[in-house]
PDB file of C-alpha atoms in Angstrom:
ATOM      1  CA  MET F   1     104.038  66.845 393.871  1.00  0.00           C
ATOM      2  CA  HIS F   2     100.825  67.835 392.220  1.00  0.00           C
ATOM      3  CA  GLY F   3     100.605  70.817 389.932  1.00  0.00           C
ATOM      4  CA  LYS F   4     103.563  71.996 387.883  1.00  0.00           C
ATOM      5  CA  LEU F   5     105.931  69.635 386.092  1.00  0.00           C
ATOM      6  CA  PRO F   6     109.500  69.586 387.359  1.00  0.00           C
ATOM      7  CA  ALA F   7     111.713  72.143 385.645  1.00  0.00           C
ATOM      8  CA  GLU F   8     113.668  69.490 383.714  1.00  0.00           C
ATOM      9  CA  ASN F   9     110.485  68.374 381.886  1.00  0.00           C
ATOM     10  CA  GLN F  10     109.661  71.954 381.002  1.00  0.00           C
ATOM     11  CA  TYR F  11     113.204  72.356 379.688  1.00  0.00           C
ATOM     12  CA  SER F  12     112.893  69.147 377.641  1.00  0.00           C
ATOM     13  CA  HIS F  13     109.676  70.413 376.098  1.00  0.00           C
ATOM     14  CA  GLY F  14     111.359  73.705 375.194  1.00  0.00           C
ATOM     15  CA  PHE F  15     114.324  71.828 373.737  1.00  0.00           C
ATOM     16  CA  ALA F  16     112.012  69.741 371.545  1.00  0.00           C
ATOM     17  CA  GLU F  17     110.298  72.882 370.243  1.00  0.00           C
ATOM     18  CA  GLY F  18     113.689  74.471 369.525  1.00  0.00           C
ATOM     19  CA  ALA F  19     114.907  71.351 367.738  1.00  0.00           C
ATOM     20  CA  GLU F  20     111.777  71.313 365.572  1.00  0.00           C
ATOM     21  CA  ARG F  21     112.246  75.010 364.725  1.00  0.00           C
ATOM     22  CA  PHE F  22     115.890  74.305 363.796  1.00  0.00           C
ATOM     23  CA  ARG F  23     114.858  71.332 361.625  1.00  0.00           C
ATOM     24  CA  ARG F  24     112.265  73.407 359.744  1.00  0.00           C
ATOM     25  CA  THR F  25     114.725  76.276 359.263  1.00  0.00           C
ATOM     26  CA  HIS F  26     117.459  73.884 358.094  1.00  0.00           C
ATOM     27  CA  LEU F  27     115.092  72.296 355.561  1.00  0.00           C
ATOM     28  CA  GLU F  28     114.004  75.707 354.283  1.00  0.00           C
ATOM     29  CA  ILE F  29     117.606  76.849 353.873  1.00  0.00           C
ATOM     30  CA  LYS F  30     118.541  73.564 352.208  1.00  0.00           C
ATOM     31  CA  GLY F  31     115.562  73.908 349.848  1.00  0.00           C
ATOM     32  CA  GLU F  32     116.509  77.488 349.008  1.00  0.00           C
ATOM     33  CA  LYS F  33     120.072  76.398 348.294  1.00  0.00           C
ATOM     34  CA  HIS F  34     118.900  73.808 345.796  1.00  0.00           C
ATOM     35  CA  LEU F  35     116.445  76.208 344.199  1.00  0.00           C
ATOM     36  CA  ASP F  36     119.336  78.639 343.902  1.00  0.00           C
ATOM     37  CA  LEU F  37     121.353  75.890 342.164  1.00  0.00           C
ATOM     38  CA  LEU F  38     118.506  75.404 339.693  1.00  0.00           C
ATOM     39  CA  GLU F  39     118.320  79.153 339.064  1.00  0.00           C
ATOM     40  CA  GLN F  40     122.074  79.151 338.382  1.00  0.00           C
ATOM     41  CA  ALA F  41     121.659  76.272 335.919  1.00  0.00           C
ATOM     42  CA  LYS F  42     118.737  78.024 334.186  1.00  0.00           C
ATOM     43  CA  LYS F  43     120.737  81.236 333.921  1.00  0.00           C
ATOM     44  CA  ALA F  44     123.691  79.342 332.408  1.00  0.00           C
ATOM     45  CA  LEU F  45     121.320  77.750 329.873  1.00  0.00           C
ATOM     46  CA  GLU F  46     120.369  81.229 328.635  1.00  0.00           C
ATOM     47  CA  ALA F  47     123.905  81.893 327.329  1.00  0.00           C
ATOM     48  CA  GLU F  48     124.190  81.799 323.545  1.00  0.00           C
ATOM     49  CA  GLY F  49     124.600  78.292 322.182  1.00  0.00           C
ATOM     50  CA  VAL F  50     124.350  76.510 325.544  1.00  0.00           C
ATOM     51  CA  THR F  51     122.169  73.401 325.352  1.00  0.00           C
ATOM     52  CA  PHE F  52     122.923  71.890 328.765  1.00  0.00           C
ATOM     53  CA  ALA F  53     123.883  73.307 332.163  1.00  0.00           C
ATOM     54  CA  ALA F  54     124.367  71.562 335.481  1.00  0.00           C
ATOM     55  CA  VAL F  55     125.310  72.884 338.895  1.00  0.00           C
ATOM     56  CA  SER F  56     126.542  70.297 341.389  1.00  0.00           C
ATOM     57  CA  SER F  57     125.396  70.206 344.994  1.00  0.00           C
ATOM     58  CA  CYS F  58     128.662  71.973 345.957  1.00  0.00           C
ATOM     59  CA  GLY F  59     128.151  74.714 343.341  1.00  0.00           C
ATOM     60  CA  GLU F  60     130.477  73.531 340.545  1.00  0.00           C
ATOM     61  CA  LYS F  61     129.064  74.374 337.112  1.00  0.00           C
ATOM     62  CA  LYS F  62     129.281  72.495 333.791  1.00  0.00           C
ATOM     63  CA  THR F  63     127.807  73.685 330.504  1.00  0.00           C
ATOM     64  CA  SER F  64     127.800  72.266 326.999  1.00  0.00           C
ATOM     65  CA  GLN F  65     126.878  73.292 323.493  1.00  0.00           C
ATOM     66  CA  LYS F  66     126.568  69.688 322.337  1.00  0.00           C
ATOM     67  CA  LYS F  67     123.199  68.343 321.296  1.00  0.00           C
ATOM     68  CA  GLY F  68     121.184  65.416 322.537  1.00  0.00           C
ATOM     69  CA  ILE F  69     122.333  63.228 325.381  1.00  0.00           C
ATOM     70  CA  ALA F  70     126.058  63.778 324.677  1.00  0.00           C
ATOM     71  CA  PRO F  71     126.681  66.180 327.607  1.00  0.00           C
ATOM     72  CA  MET F  72     125.119  63.829 330.177  1.00  0.00           C
ATOM     73  CA  MET F  73     126.805  60.733 328.733  1.00  0.00           C
ATOM     74  CA  GLU F  74     130.176  62.518 328.955  1.00  0.00           C
ATOM     75  CA  ILE F  75     129.583  63.590 332.556  1.00  0.00           C
ATOM     76  CA  LEU F  76     128.502  60.083 333.575  1.00  0.00           C
ATOM     77  CA  ALA F  77     131.627  58.616 331.930  1.00  0.00           C
ATOM     78  CA  GLU F  78     134.149  61.203 333.177  1.00  0.00           C
ATOM     79  CA  CYS F  79     132.892  62.083 336.668  1.00  0.00           C
ATOM     80  CA  PRO F  80     129.915  59.885 337.567  1.00  0.00           C
ATOM     81  CA  ASP F  81     129.257  61.563 340.935  1.00  0.00           C
ATOM     82  CA  PHE F  82     128.910  65.090 339.523  1.00  0.00           C
ATOM     83  CA  LEU F  83     125.151  64.855 338.936  1.00  0.00           C
ATOM     84  CA  GLN F  84     124.453  63.455 342.435  1.00  0.00           C
ATOM     85  CA  GLY F  85     122.164  66.078 344.004  1.00  0.00           C
ATOM     86  CA  ALA F  86     122.721  68.467 341.079  1.00  0.00           C
ATOM     87  CA  ALA F  87     120.403  70.927 339.399  1.00  0.00           C
ATOM     88  CA  VAL F  88     120.183  70.528 335.618  1.00  0.00           C
ATOM     89  CA  ALA F  89     118.772  72.818 332.946  1.00  0.00           C
ATOM     90  CA  ASP F  90     118.473  71.510 329.399  1.00  0.00           C
ATOM     91  CA  GLN F  91     116.943  72.640 326.126  1.00  0.00           C
ATOM     92  CA  VAL F  92     115.292  69.265 325.415  1.00  0.00           C
ATOM     93  CA  ILE F  93     114.632  66.296 327.703  1.00  0.00           C
ATOM     94  CA  GLY F  94     113.335  63.041 326.283  1.00  0.00           C
ATOM     95  CA  LYS F  95     113.046  59.643 327.915  1.00  0.00           C
ATOM     96  CA  ALA F  96     116.729  58.841 327.241  1.00  0.00           C
ATOM     97  CA  ALA F  97     117.912  61.985 329.028  1.00  0.00           C
ATOM     98  CA  ALA F  98     115.441  61.316 331.852  1.00  0.00           C
ATOM     99  CA  PHE F  99     117.047  57.928 332.460  1.00  0.00           C
ATOM    100  CA  LEU F 100     120.498  59.543 332.500  1.00  0.00           C
ATOM    101  CA  LEU F 101     119.347  62.098 335.081  1.00  0.00           C
ATOM    102  CA  ARG F 102     118.043  59.267 337.242  1.00  0.00           C
ATOM    103  CA  LYS F 103     121.285  57.319 336.843  1.00  0.00           C
ATOM    104  CA  GLY F 104     123.322  60.365 337.834  1.00  0.00           C
ATOM    105  CA  GLY F 105     121.153  61.152 340.860  1.00  0.00           C
ATOM    106  CA  ALA F 106     120.126  64.680 339.842  1.00  0.00           C
ATOM    107  CA  LYS F 107     117.658  66.389 342.193  1.00  0.00           C
ATOM    108  CA  TYR F 108     116.310  69.290 340.149  1.00  0.00           C
ATOM    109  CA  LEU F 109     115.525  69.661 336.456  1.00  0.00           C
ATOM    110  CA  TYR F 110     114.346  72.467 334.245  1.00  0.00           C
ATOM    111  CA  ALA F 111     113.647  71.571 330.610  1.00  0.00           C
ATOM    112  CA  LYS F 112     112.595  74.078 327.975  1.00  0.00           C
ATOM    113  CA  VAL F 113     110.946  71.148 326.157  1.00  0.00           C
ATOM    114  CA  ILE F 114     110.127  67.782 327.737  1.00  0.00           C
ATOM    115  CA  SER F 115     108.413  64.703 326.351  1.00  0.00           C
ATOM    116  CA  GLU F 116     105.510  62.922 328.000  1.00  0.00           C
ATOM    117  CA  HIS F 117     107.718  59.800 328.058  1.00  0.00           C
ATOM    118  CA  ALA F 118     110.375  61.706 330.017  1.00  0.00           C
ATOM    119  CA  LEU F 119     107.820  62.971 332.531  1.00  0.00           C
ATOM    120  CA  GLU F 120     106.557  59.414 333.085  1.00  0.00           C
ATOM    121  CA  THR F 121     110.140  58.211 333.596  1.00  0.00           C
ATOM    122  CA  LEU F 122     110.878  60.984 336.092  1.00  0.00           C
ATOM    123  CA  GLN F 123     107.654  60.486 338.052  1.00  0.00           C
ATOM    124  CA  ASN F 124     108.428  59.203 341.568  1.00  0.00           C
ATOM    125  CA  SER F 125     112.182  59.468 340.877  1.00  0.00           C
ATOM    126  CA  GLY F 126     112.878  62.106 343.513  1.00  0.00           C
ATOM    127  CA  ILE F 127     113.765  64.664 340.827  1.00  0.00           C
ATOM    128  CA  ALA F 128     111.806  67.917 341.049  1.00  0.00           C
ATOM    129  CA  VAL F 129     110.818  68.774 337.476  1.00  0.00           C
ATOM    130  CA  SER F 130     109.818  72.067 335.898  1.00  0.00           C
ATOM    131  CA  TYR F 131     109.501  72.749 332.186  1.00  0.00           C
ATOM    132  CA  GLY F 132     108.381  75.185 329.532  1.00  0.00           C
ATOM    133  CA  THR F 133     106.638  73.005 326.937  1.00  0.00           C
ATOM    134  CA  LYS F 134     105.438  69.393 327.099  1.00  0.00           C
ATOM    135  CA  VAL F 135     105.341  67.415 323.842  1.00  0.00           C
ATOM    136  CA  PRO F 136     104.160  63.857 323.093  1.00  0.00           C
ATOM    137  CA  TYR F 137     107.695  62.791 322.086  1.00  0.00           C
ATOM    138  CA  ILE F 138     111.019  64.266 321.004  1.00  0.00           C
ATOM    139  CA  ILE F 139     111.397  64.489 317.232  1.00  0.00           C
ATOM    140  CA  ASN F 140     114.586  63.528 315.403  1.00  0.00           C
ATOM    141  CA  ARG F 141     116.879  66.093 313.792  1.00  0.00           C
ATOM    142  CA  ASN F 142     115.341  65.466 310.350  1.00  0.00           C
ATOM    143  CA  LYS F 143     111.938  66.275 311.874  1.00  0.00           C
ATOM    144  CA  ASP F 144     110.399  63.177 310.302  1.00  0.00           C
ATOM    145  CA  GLY F 145     110.013  60.858 313.285  1.00  0.00           C
ATOM    146  CA  MET F 146     110.906  60.135 316.887  1.00  0.00           C
ATOM    147  CA  CYS F 147     114.376  60.846 318.276  1.00  0.00           C
ATOM    148  CA  PRO F 148     116.407  57.631 317.929  1.00  0.00           C
ATOM    149  CA  MET F 149     117.546  57.835 321.569  1.00  0.00           C
ATOM    150  CA  GLU F 150     113.995  58.143 322.874  1.00  0.00           C
ATOM    151  CA  GLN F 151     112.946  55.317 320.535  1.00  0.00           C
ATOM    152  CA  THR F 152     115.784  53.134 321.866  1.00  0.00           C
ATOM    153  CA  VAL F 153     114.511  53.265 325.462  1.00  0.00           C
ATOM    154  CA  LEU F 154     110.799  53.679 324.806  1.00  0.00           C
ATOM    155  CA  SER F 155     109.808  50.303 326.308  1.00  0.00           C
ATOM    156  CA  VAL F 156     112.560  50.233 328.965  1.00  0.00           C
ATOM    157  CA  THR F 157     111.801  50.765 332.652  1.00  0.00           C
ATOM    158  CA  ASP F 158     115.176  49.958 334.266  1.00  0.00           C
ATOM    159  CA  VAL F 159     117.822  52.698 334.531  1.00  0.00           C
ATOM    160  CA  GLU F 160     120.837  50.412 334.020  1.00  0.00           C
ATOM    161  CA  GLU F 161     119.225  48.658 331.055  1.00  0.00           C
ATOM    162  CA  ALA F 162     118.467  52.047 329.497  1.00  0.00           C
ATOM    163  CA  TYR F 163     122.056  53.209 330.046  1.00  0.00           C
ATOM    164  CA  GLY F 164     123.434  50.084 328.351  1.00  0.00           C
ATOM    165  CA  LYS F 165     121.076  50.444 325.384  1.00  0.00           C
ATOM    166  CA  LEU F 166     121.996  54.114 324.974  1.00  0.00           C
ATOM    167  CA  GLN F 167     125.724  53.342 325.010  1.00  0.00           C
ATOM    168  CA  GLU F 168     125.127  50.667 322.375  1.00  0.00           C
ATOM    169  CA  LYS F 169     123.018  53.009 320.212  1.00  0.00           C
ATOM    170  CA  LEU F 170     125.654  55.759 320.373  1.00  0.00           C
ATOM    171  CA  ARG F 171     128.341  53.283 319.265  1.00  0.00           C
ATOM    172  CA  GLU F 172     126.085  52.186 316.401  1.00  0.00           C
ATOM    173  CA  LEU F 173     125.410  55.773 315.295  1.00  0.00           C
ATOM    174  CA  SER F 174     129.065  56.814 315.554  1.00  0.00           C
ATOM    175  CA  GLY F 175     129.986  53.863 313.318  1.00  0.00           C
ATOM    176  CA  ARG F 176     127.873  55.366 310.520  1.00  0.00           C
ATOM    177  CA  ASN F 177     129.997  58.516 310.300  1.00  0.00           C
TER     178      ASN F 177
END
């Protein structure tokens, strides 16, 4: 029995090559699907007045014209699983929004403007990030200091702690009105 391998071993080798080809193709298709989700979210963000757009892993779309972290806080409260594996496009992403994306389990993000603090928070999170402009921090609406939400979580590193602090800050701010 010297020489050629038995036919079953040749078949096994061919099967392994085929399985590897299938795996690579499946990953490429899966990657394209998610990139397509991000393109859908970016396109939705271009509509007049839209500040936030998300496309779930199954293709469901949500958009908002609300400012700040309100759209993500609402999604996390009303349907917490929606962001799991989703593609998100947003006008402005600061550290607070970055924590919310991590909490929700988003996979892809496009931000027109992103803070350095947000990028640090998203680093090694599993979220693929692309953006237009990077800024040192997000400014508040009066343009005279840092965004109060980013300020609230500036020294925080834990997602759940950040979420709790943001809920508390929103309650505090809504009590002023």
